[in-house]
Short mmCIF file of C-alpha atoms and ligand atoms in Angstrom, two decimals:
data_model
loop_
_atom_site.label_atom_id
_atom_site.label_comp_id
_atom_site.label_asym_id
_atom_site.label_seq_id
_atom_site.Cartn_x
_atom_site.Cartn_y
_atom_site.Cartn_z
CA MET M 1 16.73 30.66 -80.21
CA LYS M 2 13.88 30.51 -82.95
CA ILE M 3 15.03 29.70 -86.40
CA LEU M 4 12.86 30.04 -89.35
CA LEU M 5 14.06 28.07 -92.21
CA THR M 6 12.67 28.43 -95.79
CA GLY M 7 13.14 25.90 -98.68
CA LYS M 8 13.44 22.82 -96.48
CA ASN M 9 13.59 20.57 -99.50
CA GLY M 10 16.07 22.17 -101.74
CA GLN M 11 19.94 21.12 -101.58
CA VAL M 12 20.91 23.49 -98.85
CA GLY M 13 17.74 23.81 -97.20
CA ASN M 14 17.65 19.76 -96.53
CA GLU M 15 21.28 19.75 -95.21
CA LEU M 16 20.31 22.82 -92.99
CA ALA M 17 17.51 21.23 -91.61
CA ARG M 18 19.74 18.67 -90.49
CA CYS M 19 22.79 20.56 -89.50
CA LEU M 20 20.67 23.39 -87.24
CA GLN M 21 19.31 20.51 -85.22
CA GLY M 22 20.54 21.42 -81.63
CA LEU M 23 20.75 25.21 -82.05
CA GLY M 24 17.22 25.80 -81.00
CA GLU M 25 13.77 25.65 -82.12
CA ILE M 26 14.00 25.26 -85.90
CA ILE M 27 10.76 25.83 -88.01
CA CYS M 28 11.40 24.42 -91.61
CA LEU M 29 8.89 25.28 -94.19
CA ASP M 30 8.13 24.27 -98.02
CA ARG M 31 6.67 26.37 -100.48
CA THR M 32 3.12 25.08 -99.42
CA GLN M 33 3.69 26.48 -96.03
CA MET M 34 5.33 29.96 -97.28
CA ASP M 35 5.25 30.66 -101.07
CA LEU M 36 7.87 33.01 -101.85
CA ALA M 37 6.04 34.31 -104.86
CA ASP M 38 3.25 35.42 -102.45
CA LEU M 39 4.74 38.34 -100.56
CA SER M 40 1.79 39.13 -98.45
CA GLN M 41 2.07 35.18 -97.20
CA VAL M 42 5.41 35.78 -96.31
CA ARG M 43 5.08 38.57 -94.14
CA GLN M 44 2.20 37.19 -92.22
CA VAL M 45 4.24 33.82 -91.82
CA ILE M 46 7.09 35.72 -90.21
CA ARG M 47 4.99 37.91 -87.99
CA LEU M 48 3.24 34.86 -86.85
CA SER M 49 6.01 32.92 -85.90
CA LYS M 50 8.08 35.68 -84.89
CA PRO M 51 11.67 34.06 -85.31
CA ASP M 52 15.05 35.26 -83.99
CA ILE M 53 16.61 34.19 -86.98
CA ILE M 54 15.55 33.67 -90.78
CA ILE M 55 17.59 31.65 -92.81
CA ASN M 56 16.72 31.66 -96.54
CA PRO M 57 18.12 29.12 -98.93
CA ALA M 58 15.04 28.97 -100.80
CA ALA M 59 15.36 30.38 -104.40
CA TYR M 60 14.38 30.65 -108.09
CA THR M 61 17.33 28.55 -109.30
CA ALA M 62 16.27 27.66 -113.03
CA VAL M 63 18.71 29.86 -114.42
CA ASP M 64 17.88 29.65 -118.03
CA LYS M 65 14.06 29.60 -117.25
CA ALA M 66 14.67 32.83 -115.55
CA GLU M 67 15.36 34.68 -118.69
CA SER M 68 11.64 34.42 -119.84
CA GLU M 69 10.11 34.40 -116.32
CA ILE M 70 11.75 37.59 -115.17
CA ASP M 71 9.09 38.89 -113.05
CA LEU M 72 8.54 35.59 -111.02
CA ALA M 73 12.77 35.13 -110.83
CA MET M 74 12.66 38.78 -109.30
CA ARG M 75 9.78 38.31 -106.97
CA ILE M 76 11.22 35.03 -105.31
CA ASN M 77 15.13 36.03 -105.36
CA ALA M 78 14.72 39.90 -104.83
CA GLU M 79 11.11 40.96 -103.49
CA ALA M 80 10.74 37.98 -101.01
CA PRO M 81 14.06 38.59 -99.49
CA ALA M 82 13.55 42.04 -99.16
CA VAL M 83 10.03 41.50 -97.04
CA MET M 84 11.90 39.01 -94.83
CA ALA M 85 14.78 41.45 -94.04
CA GLU M 86 12.25 43.90 -93.42
CA GLU M 87 10.13 41.75 -91.30
CA ALA M 88 13.37 40.51 -89.59
CA GLN M 89 14.61 44.11 -88.54
CA LYS M 90 11.25 45.12 -87.23
CA LEU M 91 11.49 41.92 -84.66
CA GLY M 92 15.03 42.44 -83.87
CA ALA M 93 15.92 39.34 -85.83
CA ALA M 94 18.81 38.31 -87.99
CA MET M 95 19.02 37.02 -91.78
CA ILE M 96 20.99 34.43 -93.43
CA HIS M 97 20.71 34.70 -96.98
CA TYR M 98 22.58 32.75 -99.73
CA SER M 99 23.69 34.13 -103.15
CA THR M 100 25.73 33.04 -106.08
CA ASP M 101 28.99 33.64 -108.31
CA TYR M 102 26.39 34.80 -111.00
CA VAL M 103 26.48 38.17 -109.61
CA PHE M 104 30.05 38.47 -111.25
CA ASP M 105 30.63 38.68 -115.03
CA GLY M 106 33.47 36.40 -114.63
CA THR M 107 36.28 38.39 -116.44
CA LYS M 108 38.55 38.79 -113.86
CA SER M 109 41.71 36.65 -113.84
CA GLY M 110 41.93 35.67 -110.30
CA SER M 111 39.48 34.37 -107.30
CA TYR M 112 36.56 37.14 -106.91
CA THR M 113 36.45 38.95 -103.25
CA GLU M 114 33.69 40.19 -101.66
CA ASN M 115 34.79 43.76 -102.49
CA ASP M 116 34.83 42.94 -106.06
CA GLU M 117 32.53 44.61 -108.71
CA THR M 118 29.34 42.89 -109.54
CA ASN M 119 28.10 42.84 -113.09
CA PRO M 120 25.61 40.03 -113.24
CA GLN M 121 25.17 38.82 -117.06
CA SER M 122 21.74 36.85 -116.21
CA VAL M 123 18.14 37.50 -115.34
CA TYR M 124 19.01 34.95 -112.55
CA GLY M 125 22.30 36.89 -111.60
CA ARG M 126 20.47 40.20 -111.60
CA SER M 127 17.75 38.85 -109.26
CA LYS M 128 20.05 37.42 -106.72
CA LEU M 129 22.11 40.72 -106.54
CA GLU M 130 18.95 42.81 -106.10
CA GLY M 131 18.09 40.28 -103.17
CA GLU M 132 21.74 40.44 -101.74
CA LYS M 133 21.27 44.55 -101.84
CA ALA M 134 17.71 44.18 -100.11
CA VAL M 135 18.86 42.13 -97.31
CA ALA M 136 21.81 43.98 -96.55
CA GLN M 137 20.15 47.41 -96.65
CA LEU M 138 17.09 46.40 -94.96
CA CYS M 139 18.08 43.83 -92.09
CA LYS M 140 21.24 45.34 -90.19
CA ALA M 141 22.03 41.68 -88.68
CA HIS M 142 23.00 39.94 -91.92
CA TRP M 143 24.88 37.29 -93.30
CA ILE M 144 24.96 36.89 -97.26
CA PHE M 145 26.93 33.63 -98.18
CA ARG M 146 27.80 33.68 -101.82
CA THR M 147 28.53 29.87 -103.16
CA SER M 148 28.96 28.18 -106.36
CA TRP M 149 28.18 24.84 -108.23
CA VAL M 150 26.16 23.33 -105.59
CA PHE M 151 25.70 19.45 -105.44
CA GLY M 152 24.45 17.07 -103.05
CA VAL M 153 22.21 13.78 -102.32
CA HIS M 154 19.08 15.58 -102.41
CA GLY M 155 17.73 17.65 -105.33
CA GLY M 156 18.94 18.09 -108.90
CA ASN M 157 22.37 19.01 -109.90
CA PHE M 158 25.36 18.30 -112.34
CA LEU M 159 26.69 15.48 -110.38
CA LYS M 160 23.56 13.64 -110.41
CA THR M 161 22.97 14.37 -114.07
CA ILE M 162 26.62 13.18 -115.33
CA LEU M 163 25.85 10.12 -113.33
CA ARG M 164 22.66 9.52 -115.24
CA LEU M 165 24.26 10.17 -118.77
CA ALA M 166 27.27 8.18 -117.83
CA GLN M 167 24.98 5.18 -117.37
CA GLU M 168 23.03 5.92 -120.91
CA ARG M 169 25.75 7.21 -123.21
CA ASP M 170 29.29 5.92 -124.13
CA SER M 171 30.42 9.58 -125.12
CA LEU M 172 29.65 13.12 -123.66
CA ARG M 173 30.83 16.90 -124.69
CA ILE M 174 31.36 19.02 -121.69
CA VAL M 175 32.55 22.72 -121.51
CA ALA M 176 36.01 23.09 -120.40
CA ASP M 177 36.47 27.11 -120.35
CA GLN M 178 34.29 27.95 -117.18
CA THR M 179 36.23 27.44 -113.84
CA GLY M 180 34.78 27.17 -110.33
CA ALA M 181 34.49 25.33 -107.20
CA PRO M 182 31.81 22.40 -106.87
CA THR M 183 30.31 22.91 -103.40
CA TRP M 184 28.68 20.37 -101.61
CA ALA M 185 25.20 21.46 -99.90
CA ARG M 186 26.33 19.95 -96.55
CA THR M 187 29.53 21.96 -96.30
CA ILE M 188 27.34 25.04 -96.73
CA ALA M 189 24.90 23.96 -94.13
CA LYS M 190 27.75 22.47 -91.73
CA THR M 191 29.71 26.11 -92.02
CA THR M 192 26.57 27.90 -91.65
CA ALA M 193 25.75 25.87 -88.31
CA ALA M 194 29.45 26.18 -87.17
CA ALA M 195 29.33 30.18 -87.59
CA LEU M 196 25.98 30.14 -85.76
CA GLN M 197 27.63 28.20 -82.98
CA LEU M 198 29.99 31.09 -82.52
CA GLY M 199 27.01 33.39 -81.22
CA SER M 200 23.44 34.23 -82.15
CA VAL M 201 22.04 37.48 -83.46
CA ASP M 202 24.55 39.98 -81.88
CA HIS M 203 27.22 38.01 -83.43
CA ILE M 204 25.76 38.19 -86.80
CA LEU M 205 25.41 42.12 -86.10
CA ALA M 206 29.15 42.24 -85.22
CA THR M 207 30.18 40.44 -88.07
CA ALA M 208 27.42 41.38 -90.55
CA GLY M 209 28.53 41.32 -94.29
CA VAL M 210 28.60 39.34 -97.56
CA TYR M 211 30.87 36.03 -97.36
CA ASN M 212 32.07 33.82 -100.08
CA LEU M 213 31.33 30.25 -98.86
CA CYS M 214 32.72 27.50 -101.58
CA ALA M 215 34.75 24.54 -101.45
CA GLY M 216 38.71 24.69 -101.71
CA GLY M 217 40.14 24.17 -105.07
CA ASP M 218 38.77 24.67 -108.57
CA THR M 219 37.89 22.84 -111.83
CA THR M 220 36.19 22.97 -115.09
CA TRP M 221 32.96 21.56 -115.81
CA HIS M 222 34.73 18.90 -117.98
CA GLY M 223 37.04 18.32 -115.14
CA TYR M 224 34.26 18.07 -112.69
CA ALA M 225 32.50 15.38 -115.09
CA ARG M 226 35.91 13.37 -115.56
CA HIS M 227 36.41 13.32 -111.74
CA VAL M 228 32.69 12.02 -111.37
CA VAL M 229 32.95 9.35 -113.84
CA THR M 230 36.60 8.11 -112.62
CA GLN M 231 35.60 7.91 -109.05
CA ALA M 232 32.02 6.27 -109.66
CA ARG M 233 33.71 3.60 -111.62
CA GLN M 234 36.29 3.08 -109.13
CA LEU M 235 33.34 2.77 -106.70
CA GLY M 236 32.06 -0.14 -108.90
CA MET M 237 29.08 1.88 -110.37
CA PRO M 238 28.33 0.08 -113.61
CA LEU M 239 28.81 2.89 -116.36
CA LYS M 240 28.66 2.74 -120.37
CA LEU M 241 31.11 6.03 -120.31
CA VAL M 242 34.81 6.34 -119.73
CA PRO M 243 36.34 9.43 -118.70
CA GLU M 244 38.56 9.33 -121.97
CA SER M 245 35.43 9.65 -123.83
CA ILE M 246 34.32 13.04 -122.21
CA GLU M 247 35.39 15.60 -124.67
CA PRO M 248 36.26 19.13 -123.59
CA ILE M 249 34.22 21.71 -125.87
CA PRO M 250 34.10 25.64 -125.53
CA THR M 251 31.24 27.48 -124.12
CA GLU M 252 30.38 28.61 -127.54
CA ALA M 253 29.63 24.79 -128.50
CA TYR M 254 26.91 24.42 -125.99
CA PRO M 255 24.67 27.56 -126.25
CA VAL M 256 22.04 28.10 -123.37
CA PRO M 257 19.64 31.24 -122.76
CA ALA M 258 21.56 32.51 -119.91
CA PRO M 259 25.25 33.49 -120.17
CA ARG M 260 27.57 31.93 -117.68
CA PRO M 261 30.51 33.32 -116.03
CA ARG M 262 33.83 31.89 -117.30
CA ASN M 263 35.65 32.67 -113.95
CA SER M 264 33.53 31.82 -110.96
CA ARG M 265 36.24 31.28 -108.30
CA LEU M 266 35.44 32.89 -105.18
CA SER M 267 38.14 33.73 -102.50
CA THR M 268 37.10 32.30 -99.19
CA GLU M 269 39.63 34.13 -96.82
CA LYS M 270 37.05 36.66 -95.19
CA LEU M 271 34.92 33.62 -94.10
CA GLN M 272 37.90 31.50 -93.09
CA SER M 273 39.59 34.44 -91.03
CA THR M 274 36.30 35.86 -89.60
CA PHE M 275 34.84 32.58 -88.51
CA LYS M 276 38.06 30.65 -87.95
CA LEU M 277 36.65 27.73 -90.12
CA ALA M 278 38.63 25.64 -92.70
CA LEU M 279 36.90 24.53 -96.08
CA PRO M 280 37.34 21.13 -97.53
CA ASP M 281 38.43 20.63 -101.13
CA TRP M 282 35.92 19.90 -103.72
CA CYS M 283 36.90 16.66 -104.48
CA ALA M 284 37.00 15.34 -101.01
CA ASP M 285 33.53 16.46 -100.57
CA LEU M 286 32.67 15.05 -103.94
CA ASP M 287 34.21 11.52 -103.31
CA ILE M 288 31.99 11.51 -99.72
CA CYS M 289 28.81 12.45 -101.46
CA LEU M 290 29.20 10.26 -104.08
CA LYS M 291 29.80 6.98 -102.13
CA GLU M 292 26.35 8.19 -100.17
CA LEU M 293 24.71 8.43 -103.57
CA ILE M 294 25.90 4.99 -104.68
CA GLN M 295 24.99 3.56 -101.55
CA ASP M 296 21.51 5.14 -101.40
CA THR M 297 21.04 3.52 -105.26
CA ASN M 298 22.31 0.17 -103.83
CA GLU M 299 19.88 -0.02 -100.96
CA LYS M 300 17.11 0.92 -103.20
CA SER M 301 17.76 -1.48 -105.88
N1 LIG Z 1 22.30 25.32 -107.09
C1 LIG Z 1 23.59 26.01 -107.67
O1 LIG Z 1 24.20 25.50 -108.15
C2 LIG Z 1 23.76 27.24 -106.79
C3 LIG Z 1 24.80 28.05 -107.16
C4 LIG Z 1 25.07 29.00 -106.39
C5 LIG Z 1 24.34 29.51 -105.47
N2 LIG Z 1 23.03 29.10 -105.18
C6 LIG Z 1 22.50 29.60 -104.21
O2 LIG Z 1 22.22 28.90 -102.96
C7 LIG Z 1 20.94 28.73 -102.48
C8 LIG Z 1 20.43 27.33 -102.63
O3 LIG Z 1 20.45 26.65 -103.64
P1 LIG Z 1 20.02 25.02 -103.88
O4 LIG Z 1 21.07 24.62 -104.75
O5 LIG Z 1 19.81 24.66 -102.45
O6 LIG Z 1 18.83 25.33 -104.83
P2 LIG Z 1 17.71 24.31 -104.92
O7 LIG Z 1 17.80 22.89 -104.80
O8 LIG Z 1 17.03 24.68 -106.29
O9 LIG Z 1 16.32 24.41 -103.65
C9 LIG Z 1 15.44 25.54 -104.00
C10 LIG Z 1 14.55 25.64 -103.11
O10 LIG Z 1 13.80 26.82 -103.15
C11 LIG Z 1 12.55 26.40 -103.13
N3 LIG Z 1 11.73 27.38 -103.93
C12 LIG Z 1 11.64 27.92 -105.10
N4 LIG Z 1 10.58 28.68 -105.37
C13 LIG Z 1 10.05 28.83 -104.21
C14 LIG Z 1 8.70 29.31 -103.78
N5 LIG Z 1 8.18 30.38 -104.89
N6 LIG Z 1 8.34 29.57 -102.50
C15 LIG Z 1 9.24 28.68 -101.64
N7 LIG Z 1 9.96 27.93 -102.11
C16 LIG Z 1 10.54 28.06 -102.93
C17 LIG Z 1 12.48 25.06 -103.74
O11 LIG Z 1 11.17 24.43 -103.36
P3 LIG Z 1 10.68 23.09 -104.08
O12 LIG Z 1 11.54 22.14 -103.66
O13 LIG Z 1 9.23 23.07 -103.80
O14 LIG Z 1 10.78 23.39 -105.61
C18 LIG Z 1 13.66 24.48 -103.10
O15 LIG Z 1 13.44 24.15 -101.85
C19 LIG Z 1 20.02 29.52 -103.30
O16 LIG Z 1 20.21 30.86 -102.81
C20 LIG Z 1 20.98 29.73 -104.75
O17 LIG Z 1 20.54 30.78 -105.55
C21 LIG Z 1 22.84 27.53 -105.75
#
């Protein structure tokens, strides 16, 4: 089996590059080898490499910047996945694509299922939804994994930002009225690999569809930040900030260009029952990742 993996330096791409080892020949690409903004290059690379499966974690993920870079966000998140899906279908290949809780408006009171109506409120959310629709329409054998609040050892994320700010400041104000599940990039990659171990293109075809893929449990950004600071202090990281000095604030007190869903909770029942997989709780994953991050920092200093 030949797998073409995009975005090898991203949070999820980096973990996928490791988790997919042993599943076949993995061609890992970064933006210098396949620029998703260059649609003819995307087509050409796929035609030359002839993969059995395209896995696409690469995306335009600068949520606020997307509000002013609409064309670029649409090209990378919607048009490039459309080209990949079209080429995959021509080759008889499958496509695994990643999407986001931002396809929803966040007004539902419970967890979102895959059948809930989408209603993105931002350019990023709209671009990701267009990408989902294109993949589903153009490539029969597809999995679209919707995830949320991704963190990891590699790349930029909320966890690393909080750790940095907690070293620099003695107080913080964090939004406390948006709820979701912080999800480790490694769990996304491991789950993808475990699903693939059950079968290749035919299996993807038989189980084609959208699946929510996020950690168990939920929290707010404020709860998340408090947990990070509490755990990091327990692990001996020298921080100025104490958890009690993180002030909960409403969304309105932290204005940003792109509106965020208030409720980002995703039900993972469909994924767990289809692939017979269990997903860890966000805190359990975060604690392991935090230990790795602190170990890395100690080794470097
Ligand atoms: N991050 C989150 O909180 C979050 C939440 C929900 C869903 N998701 C979705 O999960 C998936 C993985 O996200 P992530 O957190 O791993 O994202 P990430 O860390 O921001 O990585 C995105 C990757 O895409 C690559 N990329 C961007 N523009 C490109 C271009 N023009 N050509 C080729 N590659 C390009 C980046 O390359 P460079 O390394 O060169 O920049 C990077 O490797 C995405 O589909 C995202 O929409 C993410």
